[in-house]
């Protein structure tokens, strides 16, 4: 399983919380970040860029097309960070 994060540069202010909690509780997982094309994110994530002009659904679909169909991912947004150890 991989952690799949959908985010946008407009929400950069919450990334520090996402990183803090993810590093603490999910450090052993590979991470993928779906982000708008004109943004930078941490380099320990596999980055997939989407076109901001698309609607949300098409942004996500365009990125999912670049993943292996057999992969299992936990789909999250930047404001869905953990508060405790997952079960």
Coordinates of N, CA and C in Angstrom, one line a residue:
X1 N 0.8 -1.2 0.0 CA 0.0 0.0 0.0 C 0.9 1.2 0.0
X2 N 0.4 2.3 -0.7 CA 1.1 3.6 -0.8 C 0.1 4.7 -0.3
X3 N 0.7 5.7 0.2 CA -0.1 6.9 0.6 C -0.2 7.8 -0.6
X4 N -1.4 8.1 -1.0 CA -1.7 9.0 -2.2 C -2.3 10.3 -1.7
X5 N -1.5 11.4 -1.8 CA -2.0 12.7 -1.3 C -2.4 13.6 -2.5
X6 N -3.6 14.1 -2.4 CA -4.1 15.1 -3.4 C -4.0 16.4 -2.7
X7 N -3.3 17.4 -3.3 CA -3.2 18.7 -2.7 C -3.1 19.8 -3.8
X8 N -3.1 21.0 -3.4 CA -2.9 22.2 -4.3 C -2.1 23.2 -3.6
X9 N -1.3 24.0 -4.3 CA -0.4 24.9 -3.8 C -1.1 26.0 -2.9
X10 N -2.4 26.2 -3.2 CA -3.2 27.2 -2.3 C -3.2 26.7 -0.9
X11 N -3.0 25.5 -0.6 CA -3.1 24.9 0.7 C -1.7 24.6 1.3
X12 N -0.7 25.3 0.8 CA 0.7 25.1 1.3 C 0.9 25.2 2.8
X13 N 0.0 26.1 3.4 CA 0.2 26.4 4.8 C -0.1 25.2 5.7
X14 N -0.9 24.2 5.2 CA -1.2 23.0 6.0 C -0.2 21.9 5.8
X15 N 0.7 22.0 4.8 CA 1.6 20.9 4.5 C 2.5 20.6 5.6
X16 N 2.9 21.6 6.4 CA 3.8 21.3 7.5 C 3.2 20.4 8.5
X17 N 1.9 20.5 8.7 CA 1.2 19.6 9.6 C 1.0 18.2 9.0
X18 N 0.8 18.1 7.7 CA 0.7 16.9 7.0 C 2.0 16.1 7.1
X19 N 3.1 16.8 6.9 CA 4.5 16.2 6.9 C 4.8 15.8 8.3
X20 N 4.5 16.6 9.3 CA 4.9 16.2 10.6 C 4.2 14.9 11.1
X21 N 2.9 14.8 10.8 CA 2.2 13.7 11.2 C 2.5 12.4 10.3
X22 N 2.7 12.7 9.1 CA 3.0 11.6 8.2 C 4.4 11.0 8.5
X23 N 5.3 11.9 8.7 CA 6.7 11.4 9.1 C 6.6 10.6 10.4
X24 N 5.8 11.0 11.3 CA 5.7 10.4 12.6 C 5.0 9.0 12.5
X25 N 3.9 8.9 11.8 CA 3.0 7.7 11.8 C 3.1 6.9 10.5
X26 N 3.6 7.4 9.4 CA 3.5 6.7 8.2 C 4.9 6.7 7.5
X27 N 5.9 6.7 8.2 CA 7.3 6.9 7.6 C 7.7 5.7 6.7
X28 N 7.1 4.5 7.0 CA 7.5 3.3 6.2 C 6.8 3.1 4.9
X29 N 5.9 4.1 4.5 CA 5.1 3.9 3.3 C 5.7 4.8 2.2
X30 N 5.6 4.2 1.0 CA 5.9 5.1 -0.2 C 4.8 6.1 -0.3
X31 N 5.1 7.3 -0.8 CA 4.2 8.4 -0.9 C 4.1 8.9 -2.3
X32 N 2.9 9.3 -2.7 CA 2.7 9.9 -4.0 C 1.9 11.2 -3.8
X33 N 2.3 12.2 -4.5 CA 1.6 13.5 -4.3 C 1.0 13.9 -5.7
X34 N -0.3 14.1 -5.7 CA -0.9 14.7 -6.9 C -1.1 16.2 -6.6
X35 N -0.4 17.0 -7.5 CA -0.4 18.4 -7.2 C -0.4 19.2 -8.5
X36 N -0.9 20.5 -8.4 CA -1.0 21.3 -9.6 C 0.4 21.6 -10.1
X37 N 0.5 21.7 -11.4 CA 1.8 21.7 -12.1 C 2.8 22.8 -11.7
X38 N 2.3 23.9 -11.2 CA 3.2 25.0 -11.0 C 3.7 25.0 -9.5
X39 N 3.7 23.9 -8.9 CA 4.0 23.8 -7.5 C 5.2 22.8 -7.2
X40 N 5.8 23.1 -6.1 CA 6.9 22.2 -5.6 C 6.4 21.5 -4.3
X41 N 6.8 20.3 -4.1 CA 6.5 19.5 -2.9 C 7.8 18.8 -2.5
X42 N 7.7 18.1 -1.4 CA 8.9 17.4 -0.9 C 9.4 16.4 -1.9
X43 N 10.7 16.3 -2.0 CA 11.3 15.4 -3.0 C 11.3 13.9 -2.6
X44 N 10.8 13.6 -1.4 CA 10.7 12.2 -1.1 C 9.4 11.6 -1.5
X45 N 8.6 12.3 -2.2 CA 7.3 11.9 -2.7 C 7.5 11.7 -4.2
X46 N 6.8 10.7 -4.8 CA 6.7 10.6 -6.2 C 5.6 11.6 -6.6
X47 N 6.0 12.6 -7.5 CA 5.1 13.7 -7.9 C 4.4 13.4 -9.2
X48 N 3.1 13.6 -9.2 CA 2.3 13.6 -10.4 C 1.6 14.9 -10.5
X49 N 1.8 15.6 -11.6 CA 1.2 16.9 -11.7 C -0.2 16.8 -12.5
X50 N -1.1 17.7 -12.1 CA -2.3 17.8 -12.8 C -2.5 19.3 -13.3
X51 N -3.4 19.4 -14.3 CA -3.7 20.7 -14.8 C -4.8 21.4 -14.0
X52 N -4.5 22.5 -13.5 CA -5.4 23.3 -12.7 C -6.7 23.7 -13.4
X53 N -6.6 23.8 -14.7 CA -7.8 24.2 -15.5 C -8.9 23.1 -15.5
X54 N -8.5 21.9 -15.2 CA -9.5 20.8 -15.1 C -10.4 20.9 -13.9
X55 N -11.6 20.3 -13.9 CA -12.4 20.2 -12.7 C -11.8 19.1 -11.8
X56 N -12.1 19.1 -10.6 CA -11.5 18.2 -9.6 C -11.5 16.8 -10.1
X57 N -12.6 16.3 -10.5 CA -12.7 14.9 -10.9 C -11.7 14.6 -12.0
X58 N -11.6 15.4 -13.0 CA -10.7 15.2 -14.1 C -9.2 15.3 -13.7
X59 N -9.0 16.2 -12.7 CA -7.6 16.3 -12.2 C -7.2 15.0 -11.6
X60 N -8.1 14.4 -10.7 CA -7.8 13.1 -10.1 C -7.6 12.0 -11.1
X61 N -8.6 11.9 -12.0 CA -8.5 10.9 -13.0 C -7.3 10.9 -13.9
X62 N -6.9 12.1 -14.3 CA -5.7 12.3 -15.1 C -4.4 11.7 -14.4
X63 N -4.4 11.9 -13.1 CA -3.3 11.4 -12.3 C -3.4 9.9 -12.0
X64 N -4.6 9.4 -11.8 CA -4.7 8.0 -11.5 C -4.4 7.2 -12.7
X65 N -4.6 7.7 -13.9 CA -4.2 7.0 -15.1 C -2.7 6.8 -15.2
X66 N -1.9 7.5 -14.4 CA -0.4 7.3 -14.4 C 0.0 6.3 -13.4
X67 N -0.9 5.7 -12.7 CA -0.5 4.7 -11.6 C -0.8 3.3 -12.2
X68 N -0.2 2.4 -11.6 CA -0.4 1.0 -11.9 C -1.8 0.6 -11.3
X69 N -2.6 -0.1 -12.2 CA -3.9 -0.5 -11.8 C -4.0 -1.4 -10.6
X70 N -2.9 -2.1 -10.4 CA -2.8 -3.1 -9.3 C -2.4 -2.5 -8.0
X71 N -2.0 -1.3 -8.0 CA -1.5 -0.7 -6.7 C -2.7 -0.4 -5.8
X72 N -2.4 -0.6 -4.5 CA -3.4 -0.2 -3.5 C -2.9 1.1 -2.9
X73 N -3.8 2.1 -2.8 CA -3.4 3.4 -2.2 C -4.4 3.8 -1.2
X74 N -3.9 4.6 -0.3 CA -4.8 5.3 0.7 C -4.9 6.7 0.2
X75 N -6.1 7.1 -0.3 CA -6.3 8.4 -0.9 C -6.6 9.4 0.2
X76 N -5.8 10.5 0.3 CA -5.9 11.5 1.3 C -5.8 12.9 0.7
X77 N -6.3 13.9 1.5 CA -6.1 15.3 1.2 C -5.2 15.8 2.3
X78 N -4.6 17.0 2.0 CA -3.6 17.5 2.9 C -4.2 17.8 4.3
X79 N -5.5 18.0 4.4 CA -6.1 18.2 5.7 C -6.5 16.9 6.5
X80 N -6.2 15.8 5.9 CA -6.5 14.5 6.5 C -5.3 13.9 7.2
X81 N -4.6 14.6 8.0 CA -3.4 14.1 8.6 C -3.8 13.3 9.9
X82 N -2.9 12.5 10.3 CA -3.2 11.6 11.5 C -3.0 12.3 12.8
X83 N -3.8 11.8 13.8 CA -3.6 12.3 15.1 C -3.0 11.3 16.0
X84 N -3.0 10.0 15.6 CA -2.5 8.9 16.4 C -2.0 7.8 15.4
X85 N -1.4 6.8 16.0 CA -1.0 5.6 15.3 C -2.1 4.9 14.6
X86 N -2.1 4.6 13.3 CA -3.2 3.9 12.7 C -3.3 2.5 13.1
X87 N -4.5 1.9 13.1 CA -4.7 0.5 13.4 C -4.5 -0.3 12.2

